[in-house]
Tab-separated table of C-alpha atoms and ligand atoms in Angstrom:
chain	number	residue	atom	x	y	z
A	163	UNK	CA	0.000	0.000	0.000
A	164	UNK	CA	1.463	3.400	-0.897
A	165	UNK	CA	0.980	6.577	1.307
A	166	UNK	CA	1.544	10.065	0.712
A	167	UNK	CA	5.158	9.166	1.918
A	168	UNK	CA	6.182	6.263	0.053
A	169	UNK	CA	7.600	8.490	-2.885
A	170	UNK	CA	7.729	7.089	-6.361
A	171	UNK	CA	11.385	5.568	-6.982
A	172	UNK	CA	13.285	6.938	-9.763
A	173	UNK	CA	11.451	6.676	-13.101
A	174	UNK	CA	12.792	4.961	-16.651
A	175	UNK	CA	11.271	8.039	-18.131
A	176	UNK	CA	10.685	11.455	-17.925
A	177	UNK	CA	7.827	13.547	-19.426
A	178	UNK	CA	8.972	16.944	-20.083
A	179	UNK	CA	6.687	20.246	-19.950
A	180	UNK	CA	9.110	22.686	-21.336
A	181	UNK	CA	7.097	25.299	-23.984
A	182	UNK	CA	4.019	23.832	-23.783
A	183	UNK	CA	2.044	27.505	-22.514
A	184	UNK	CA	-1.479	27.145	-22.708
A	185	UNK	CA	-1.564	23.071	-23.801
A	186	UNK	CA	0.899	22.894	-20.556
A	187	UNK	CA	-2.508	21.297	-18.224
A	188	UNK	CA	-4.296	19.034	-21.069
A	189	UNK	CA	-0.929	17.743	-22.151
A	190	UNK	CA	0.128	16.740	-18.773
A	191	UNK	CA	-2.695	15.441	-18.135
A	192	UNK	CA	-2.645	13.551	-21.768
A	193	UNK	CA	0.989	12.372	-20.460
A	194	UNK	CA	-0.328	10.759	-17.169
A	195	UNK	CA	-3.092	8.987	-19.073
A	196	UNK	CA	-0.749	7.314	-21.665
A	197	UNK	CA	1.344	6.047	-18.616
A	198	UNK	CA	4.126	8.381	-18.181
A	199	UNK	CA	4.446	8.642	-14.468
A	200	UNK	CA	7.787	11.229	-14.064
A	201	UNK	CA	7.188	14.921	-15.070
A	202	UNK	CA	9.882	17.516	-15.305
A	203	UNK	CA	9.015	21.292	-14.715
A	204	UNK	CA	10.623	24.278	-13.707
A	205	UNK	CA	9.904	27.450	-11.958
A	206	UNK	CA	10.827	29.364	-14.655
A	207	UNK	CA	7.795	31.196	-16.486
A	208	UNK	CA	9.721	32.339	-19.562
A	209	UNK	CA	10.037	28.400	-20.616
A	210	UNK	CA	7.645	26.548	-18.497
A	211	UNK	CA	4.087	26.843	-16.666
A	212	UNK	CA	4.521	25.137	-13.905
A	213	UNK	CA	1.016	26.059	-12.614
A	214	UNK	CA	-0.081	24.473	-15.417
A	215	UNK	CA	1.682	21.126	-14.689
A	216	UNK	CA	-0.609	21.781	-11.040
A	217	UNK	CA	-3.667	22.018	-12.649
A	218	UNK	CA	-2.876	18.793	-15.179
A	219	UNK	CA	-1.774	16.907	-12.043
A	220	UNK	CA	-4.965	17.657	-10.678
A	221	UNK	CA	-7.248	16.791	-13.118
A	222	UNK	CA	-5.480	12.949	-13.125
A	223	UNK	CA	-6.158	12.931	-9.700
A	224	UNK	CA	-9.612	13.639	-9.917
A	225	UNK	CA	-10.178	11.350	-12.649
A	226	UNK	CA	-8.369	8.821	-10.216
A	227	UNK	CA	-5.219	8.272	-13.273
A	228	UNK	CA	-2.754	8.610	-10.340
A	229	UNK	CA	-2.168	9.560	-7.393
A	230	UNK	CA	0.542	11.714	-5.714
A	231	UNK	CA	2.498	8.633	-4.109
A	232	UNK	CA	2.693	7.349	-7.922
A	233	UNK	CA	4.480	10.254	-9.536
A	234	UNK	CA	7.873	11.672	-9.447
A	235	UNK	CA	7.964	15.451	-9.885
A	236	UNK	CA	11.120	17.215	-10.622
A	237	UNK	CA	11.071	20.643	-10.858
A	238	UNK	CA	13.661	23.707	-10.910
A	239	UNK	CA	15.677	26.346	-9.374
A	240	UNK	CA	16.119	28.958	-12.333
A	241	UNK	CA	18.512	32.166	-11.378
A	242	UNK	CA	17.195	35.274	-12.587
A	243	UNK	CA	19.452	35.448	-15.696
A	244	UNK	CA	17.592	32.777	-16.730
A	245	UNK	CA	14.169	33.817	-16.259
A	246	UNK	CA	12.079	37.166	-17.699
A	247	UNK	CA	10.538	39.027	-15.362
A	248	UNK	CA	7.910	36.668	-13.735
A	249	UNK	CA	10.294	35.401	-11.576
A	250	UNK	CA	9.076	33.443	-8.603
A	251	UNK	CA	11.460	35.283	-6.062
A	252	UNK	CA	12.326	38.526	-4.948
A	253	UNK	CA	15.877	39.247	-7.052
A	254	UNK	CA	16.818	41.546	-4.245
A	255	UNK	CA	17.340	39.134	-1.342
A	256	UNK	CA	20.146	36.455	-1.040
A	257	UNK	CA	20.487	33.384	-2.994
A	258	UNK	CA	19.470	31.437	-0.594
A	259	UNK	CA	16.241	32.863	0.275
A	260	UNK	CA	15.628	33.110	-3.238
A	261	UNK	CA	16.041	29.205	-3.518
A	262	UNK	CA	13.525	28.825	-0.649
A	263	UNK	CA	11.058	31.060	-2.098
A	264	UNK	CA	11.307	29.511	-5.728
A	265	UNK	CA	10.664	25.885	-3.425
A	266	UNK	CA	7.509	27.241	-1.570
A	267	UNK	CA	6.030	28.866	-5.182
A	268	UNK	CA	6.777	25.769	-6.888
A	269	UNK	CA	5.077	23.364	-4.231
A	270	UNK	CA	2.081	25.464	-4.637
A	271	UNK	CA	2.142	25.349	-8.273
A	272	UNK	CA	1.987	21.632	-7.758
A	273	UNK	CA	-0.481	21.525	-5.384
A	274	UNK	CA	2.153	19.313	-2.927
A	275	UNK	CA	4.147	19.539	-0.145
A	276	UNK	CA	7.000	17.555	-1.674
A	277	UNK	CA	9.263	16.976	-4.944
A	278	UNK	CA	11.307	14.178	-6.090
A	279	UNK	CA	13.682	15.909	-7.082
A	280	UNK	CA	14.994	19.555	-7.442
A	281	UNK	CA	17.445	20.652	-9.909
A	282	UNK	CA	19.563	23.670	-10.183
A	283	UNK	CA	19.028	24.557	-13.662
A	284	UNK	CA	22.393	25.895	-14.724
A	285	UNK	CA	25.409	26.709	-13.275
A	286	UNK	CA	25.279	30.756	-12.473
A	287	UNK	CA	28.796	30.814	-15.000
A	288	UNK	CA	29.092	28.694	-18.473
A	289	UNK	CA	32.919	28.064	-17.036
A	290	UNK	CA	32.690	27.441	-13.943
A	291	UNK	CA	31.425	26.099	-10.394
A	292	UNK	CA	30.981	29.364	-8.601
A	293	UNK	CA	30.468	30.835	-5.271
A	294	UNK	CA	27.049	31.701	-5.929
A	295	UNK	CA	26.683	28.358	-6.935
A	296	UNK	CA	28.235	26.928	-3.786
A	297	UNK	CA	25.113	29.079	-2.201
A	298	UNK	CA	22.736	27.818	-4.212
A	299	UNK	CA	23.444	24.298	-3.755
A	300	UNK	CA	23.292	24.533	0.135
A	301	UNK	CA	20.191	26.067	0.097
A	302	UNK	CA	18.432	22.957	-2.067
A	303	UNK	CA	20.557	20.878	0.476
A	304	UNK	CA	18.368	22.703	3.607
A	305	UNK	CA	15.650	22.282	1.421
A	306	UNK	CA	15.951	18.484	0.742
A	307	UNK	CA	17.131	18.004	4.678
A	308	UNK	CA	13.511	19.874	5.314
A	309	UNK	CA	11.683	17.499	3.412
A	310	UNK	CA	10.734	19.597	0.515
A	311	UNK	CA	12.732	17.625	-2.391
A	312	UNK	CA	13.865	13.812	-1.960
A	313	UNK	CA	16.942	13.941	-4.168
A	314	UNK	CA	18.901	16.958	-6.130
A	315	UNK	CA	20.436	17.871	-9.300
A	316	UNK	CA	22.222	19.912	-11.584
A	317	UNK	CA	21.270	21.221	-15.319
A	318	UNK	CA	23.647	22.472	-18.194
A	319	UNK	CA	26.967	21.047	-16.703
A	320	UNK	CA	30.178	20.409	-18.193
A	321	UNK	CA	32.686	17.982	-16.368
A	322	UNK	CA	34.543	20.754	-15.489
A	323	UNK	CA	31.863	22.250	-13.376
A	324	UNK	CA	31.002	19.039	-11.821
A	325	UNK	CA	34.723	18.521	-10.893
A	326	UNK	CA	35.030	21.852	-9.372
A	327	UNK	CA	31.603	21.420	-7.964
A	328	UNK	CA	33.453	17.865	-6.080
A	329	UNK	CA	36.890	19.970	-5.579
A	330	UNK	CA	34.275	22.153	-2.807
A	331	UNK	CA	33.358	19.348	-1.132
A	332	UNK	CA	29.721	19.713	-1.840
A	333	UNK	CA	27.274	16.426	-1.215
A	334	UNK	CA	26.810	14.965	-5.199
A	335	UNK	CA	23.934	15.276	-7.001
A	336	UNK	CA	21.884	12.353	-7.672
A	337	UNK	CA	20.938	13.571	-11.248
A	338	UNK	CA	22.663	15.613	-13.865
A	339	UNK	CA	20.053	16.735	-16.463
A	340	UNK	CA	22.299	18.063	-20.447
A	341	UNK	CA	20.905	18.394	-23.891
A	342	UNK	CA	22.170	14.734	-25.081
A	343	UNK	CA	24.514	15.782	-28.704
A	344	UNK	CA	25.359	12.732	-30.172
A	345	UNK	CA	28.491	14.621	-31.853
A	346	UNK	CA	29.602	14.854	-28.234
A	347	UNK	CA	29.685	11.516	-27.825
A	348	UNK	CA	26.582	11.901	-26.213
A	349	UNK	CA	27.478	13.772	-23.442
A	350	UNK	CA	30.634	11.131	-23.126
A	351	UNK	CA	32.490	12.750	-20.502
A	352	UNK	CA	29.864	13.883	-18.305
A	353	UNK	CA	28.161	10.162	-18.550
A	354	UNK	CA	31.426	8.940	-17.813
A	355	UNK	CA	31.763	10.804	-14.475
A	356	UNK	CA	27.785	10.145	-13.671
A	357	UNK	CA	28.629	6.508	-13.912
A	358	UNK	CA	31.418	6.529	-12.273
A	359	UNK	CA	29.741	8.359	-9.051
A	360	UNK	CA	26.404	6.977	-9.584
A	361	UNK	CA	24.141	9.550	-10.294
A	362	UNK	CA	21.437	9.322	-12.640
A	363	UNK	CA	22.288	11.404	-15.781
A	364	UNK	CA	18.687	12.887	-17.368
A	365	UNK	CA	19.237	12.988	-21.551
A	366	UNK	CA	16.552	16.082	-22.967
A	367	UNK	CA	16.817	16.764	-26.642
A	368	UNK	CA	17.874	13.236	-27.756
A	369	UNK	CA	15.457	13.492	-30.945
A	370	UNK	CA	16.145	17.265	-31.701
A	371	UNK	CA	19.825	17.759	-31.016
A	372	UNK	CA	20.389	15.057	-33.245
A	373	UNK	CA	18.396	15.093	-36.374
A	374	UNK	CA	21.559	13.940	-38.848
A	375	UNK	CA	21.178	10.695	-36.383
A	376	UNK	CA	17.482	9.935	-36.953
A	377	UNK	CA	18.682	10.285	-40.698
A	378	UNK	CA	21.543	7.927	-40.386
A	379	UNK	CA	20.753	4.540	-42.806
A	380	UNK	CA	22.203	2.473	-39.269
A	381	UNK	CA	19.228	3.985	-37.364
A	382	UNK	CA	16.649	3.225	-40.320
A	383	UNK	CA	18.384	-0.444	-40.028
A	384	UNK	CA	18.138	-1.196	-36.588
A	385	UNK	CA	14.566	0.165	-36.813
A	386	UNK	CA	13.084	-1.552	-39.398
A	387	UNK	CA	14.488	-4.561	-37.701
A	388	UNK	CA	12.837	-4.063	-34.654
A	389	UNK	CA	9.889	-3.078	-36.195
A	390	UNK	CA	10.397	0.508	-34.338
A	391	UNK	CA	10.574	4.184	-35.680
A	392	UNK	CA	14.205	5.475	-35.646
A	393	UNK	CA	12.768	7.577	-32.755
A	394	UNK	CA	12.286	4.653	-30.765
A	395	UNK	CA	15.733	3.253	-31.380
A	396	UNK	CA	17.258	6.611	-29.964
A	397	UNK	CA	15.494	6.455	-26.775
A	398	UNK	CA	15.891	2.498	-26.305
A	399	UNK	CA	19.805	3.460	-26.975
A	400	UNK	CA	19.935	5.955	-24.320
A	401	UNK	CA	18.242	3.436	-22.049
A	402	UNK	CA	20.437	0.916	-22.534
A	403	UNK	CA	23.351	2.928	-21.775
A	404	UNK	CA	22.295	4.128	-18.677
A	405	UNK	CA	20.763	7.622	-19.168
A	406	UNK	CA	16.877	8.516	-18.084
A	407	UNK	CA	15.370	10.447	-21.371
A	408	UNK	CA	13.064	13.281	-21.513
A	409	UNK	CA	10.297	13.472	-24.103
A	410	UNK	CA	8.531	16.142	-24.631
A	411	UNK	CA	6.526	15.275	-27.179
A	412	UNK	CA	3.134	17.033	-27.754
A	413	UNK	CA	1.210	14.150	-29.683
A	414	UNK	CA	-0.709	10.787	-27.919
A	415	UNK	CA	0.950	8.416	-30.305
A	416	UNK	CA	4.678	9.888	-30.199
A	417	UNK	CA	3.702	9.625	-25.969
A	418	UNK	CA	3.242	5.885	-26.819
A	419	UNK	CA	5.657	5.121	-29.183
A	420	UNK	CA	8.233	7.232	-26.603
A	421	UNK	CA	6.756	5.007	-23.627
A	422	UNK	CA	7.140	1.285	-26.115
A	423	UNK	CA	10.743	2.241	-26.965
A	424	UNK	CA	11.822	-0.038	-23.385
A	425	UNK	CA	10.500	-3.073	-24.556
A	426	UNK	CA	12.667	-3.349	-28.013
A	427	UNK	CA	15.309	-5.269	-28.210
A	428	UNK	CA	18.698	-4.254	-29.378
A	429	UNK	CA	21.599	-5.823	-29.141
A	430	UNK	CA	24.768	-5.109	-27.643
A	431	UNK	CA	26.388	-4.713	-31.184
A	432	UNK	CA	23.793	-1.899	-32.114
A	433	UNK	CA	24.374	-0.420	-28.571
A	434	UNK	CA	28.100	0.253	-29.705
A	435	UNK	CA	27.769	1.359	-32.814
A	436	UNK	CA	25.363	4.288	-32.625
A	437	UNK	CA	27.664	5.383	-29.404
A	438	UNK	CA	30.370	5.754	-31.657
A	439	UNK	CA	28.189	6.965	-34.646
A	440	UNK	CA	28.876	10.615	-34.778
A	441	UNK	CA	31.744	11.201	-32.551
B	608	NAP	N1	17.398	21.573	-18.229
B	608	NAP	C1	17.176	22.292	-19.299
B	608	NAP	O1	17.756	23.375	-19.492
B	608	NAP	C2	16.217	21.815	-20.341
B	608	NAP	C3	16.273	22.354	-21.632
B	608	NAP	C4	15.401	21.851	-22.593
B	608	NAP	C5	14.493	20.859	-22.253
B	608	NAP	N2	14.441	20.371	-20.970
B	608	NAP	C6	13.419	19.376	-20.584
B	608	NAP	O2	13.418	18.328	-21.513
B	608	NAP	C7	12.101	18.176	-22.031
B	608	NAP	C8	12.161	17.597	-23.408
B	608	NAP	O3	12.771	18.518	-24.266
B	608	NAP	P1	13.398	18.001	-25.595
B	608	NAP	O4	14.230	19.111	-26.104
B	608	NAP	O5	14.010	16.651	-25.361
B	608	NAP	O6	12.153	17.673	-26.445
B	608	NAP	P2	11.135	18.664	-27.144
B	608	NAP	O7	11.768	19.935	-27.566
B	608	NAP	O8	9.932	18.745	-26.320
B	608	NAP	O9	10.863	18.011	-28.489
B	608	NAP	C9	10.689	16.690	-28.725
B	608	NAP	C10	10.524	16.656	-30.234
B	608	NAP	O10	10.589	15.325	-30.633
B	608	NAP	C11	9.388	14.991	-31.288
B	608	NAP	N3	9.063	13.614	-30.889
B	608	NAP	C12	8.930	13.089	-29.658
B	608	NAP	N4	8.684	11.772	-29.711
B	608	NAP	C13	8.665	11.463	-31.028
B	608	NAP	C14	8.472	10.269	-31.722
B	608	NAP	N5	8.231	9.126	-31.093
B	608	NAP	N6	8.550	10.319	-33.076
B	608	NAP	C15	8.795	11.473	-33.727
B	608	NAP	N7	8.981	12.643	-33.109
B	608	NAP	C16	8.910	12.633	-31.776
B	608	NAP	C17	8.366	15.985	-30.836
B	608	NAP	O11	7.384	16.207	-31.792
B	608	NAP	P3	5.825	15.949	-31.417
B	608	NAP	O12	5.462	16.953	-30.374
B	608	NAP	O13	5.139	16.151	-32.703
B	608	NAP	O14	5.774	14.546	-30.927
B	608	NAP	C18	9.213	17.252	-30.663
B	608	NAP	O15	9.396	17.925	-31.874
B	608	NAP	C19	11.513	19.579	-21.933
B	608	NAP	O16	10.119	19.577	-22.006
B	608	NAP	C20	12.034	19.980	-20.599
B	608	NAP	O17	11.247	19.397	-19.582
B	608	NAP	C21	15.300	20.826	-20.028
């Protein structure tokens, strides 16, 4: 039996809510229905509407989809470069209080009194792991020790801001969320040091970073052998090699077909060679 306090354990995927504005409460809804059961937000009104992931929540609760104790809810510490000017703190006060106001506005967009997981959205520098950073970072600590968030992460990191980020001493995060480039290795380095440490490493953009992928004749292959789209085959990839994709698909079938990809089978072989397909 599951209470309000047996949170959901980490998900195999992640629905994502990014630029979704006024379709942000039927398509979360539309998400829950079709059996995704992790949603990713932020507090962060120029990209997300995270009042609008409330409200969707909501409605699959009435219609008894899901309950709370089913879902895992990430959501977002944005700092106010990143944000127009809705911002869900007062810019004027520290860091840190900003942190815990952003928390408190973002449980109330969700209509809960707890997230799975809250993510600093991107280091404060493109370069490096700063003091403000350092702030931020111990504030979602007080706010996890408080209750408010079960597990932390960090957005838009290189290795070298997660190794300065360990050089401080700071407790790890248990998720680092990047924009997946396939050119990149896919985020080689950075999965590399996730594995390594154990934390969870969140892949957004895995269909639109890498379109010359979906193209590739090894991808239409490996699809029409397992009777799959080549979308498919991208997120069953990034499954099998450890990573926990974001969709954010707007249509009920792509939700499906996004949802299917983990039960293909692919082999080892095909593993390995779209790794090293494009870098
Ligand atoms: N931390 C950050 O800074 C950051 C930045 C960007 C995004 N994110 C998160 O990641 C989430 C996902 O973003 P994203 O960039 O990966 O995706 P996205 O921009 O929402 O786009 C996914 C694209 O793939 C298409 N698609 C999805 N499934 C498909 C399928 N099975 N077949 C064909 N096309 C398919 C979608 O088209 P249809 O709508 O037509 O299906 C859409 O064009 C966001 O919503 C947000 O939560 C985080």
């Amino acid at each position: 039996m599951t209470t309000a306090r047996s949170p959901a354990p980490v998900p195999d995927f992640l629905y994502g809510t990014a630029w979704k504005e006024d379709r942000t409460v039927a398509l979360t809804e539309l998400a829950l229905r079709m059996g995704f059961r992790a949603i990713d937000t932020a507090n962060q009104r120029r990209h997300y509407v995270e009042a609008g992931v409330g409200e969707g929540l909501a409605a699959a609760y009435r219609a008894g989809v899901v309950t709370r104790a089913d879902l895992f809810l990430q959501t977002k510490f944005t700092y106010q470069r990143g944000q127009d000017h809705r911002l869900p703190f007062d810019p004027s006060a520290p860091l840190a209080t900003q942190v815990a106001q952003s928390m408190a506005s973002s449980l109330e967009h969700l209509g809960t009194d707890y997230v799975d997981s809250y993510v600093l959205h991107g280091p404060a520098s493109g370069y490096d792991w700063t003091d403000d950073d350092a702030e931020v970072w111990a504030a979602m600590v007080k706010e996890r020790d408080a209750g408010r968030a079960r597990l932390l992460g960090v957005s838009n990191v290189s290795f070298e801001h997660l190794e300065q980020m360990a050089a401080t001493g700071a407790e790890a995060p248990a998720f680092v969320q990047n924009r997946c480039f396939a050119r990149f290795g896919w985020d080689r380095d950075v999965r590399a040091f996730c594995h390594d440490r154990r934390i969870v490493y969140q892949g957004f953009s895995l269909l639109t970073a890498n379109p010359e992928v979906l193209r590739h004749p090894l991808l239409a292959r490996i699809a029409a052998r397992a009777g799959a789209t080549p979308a498919q085959v991208v997120f069953r990839f990034a499954l099998a090699v450890g990573m926990l994709p974001l969709t954010g698909t707007t249509n009920a079938e792509h939700m499906k077909q996004d949802l299917a990809s983990r039960d293909l089978s692919i082999s080892a072989d095909e593993v390995g060679a779209i790794e090293s397909l494009a870098g």
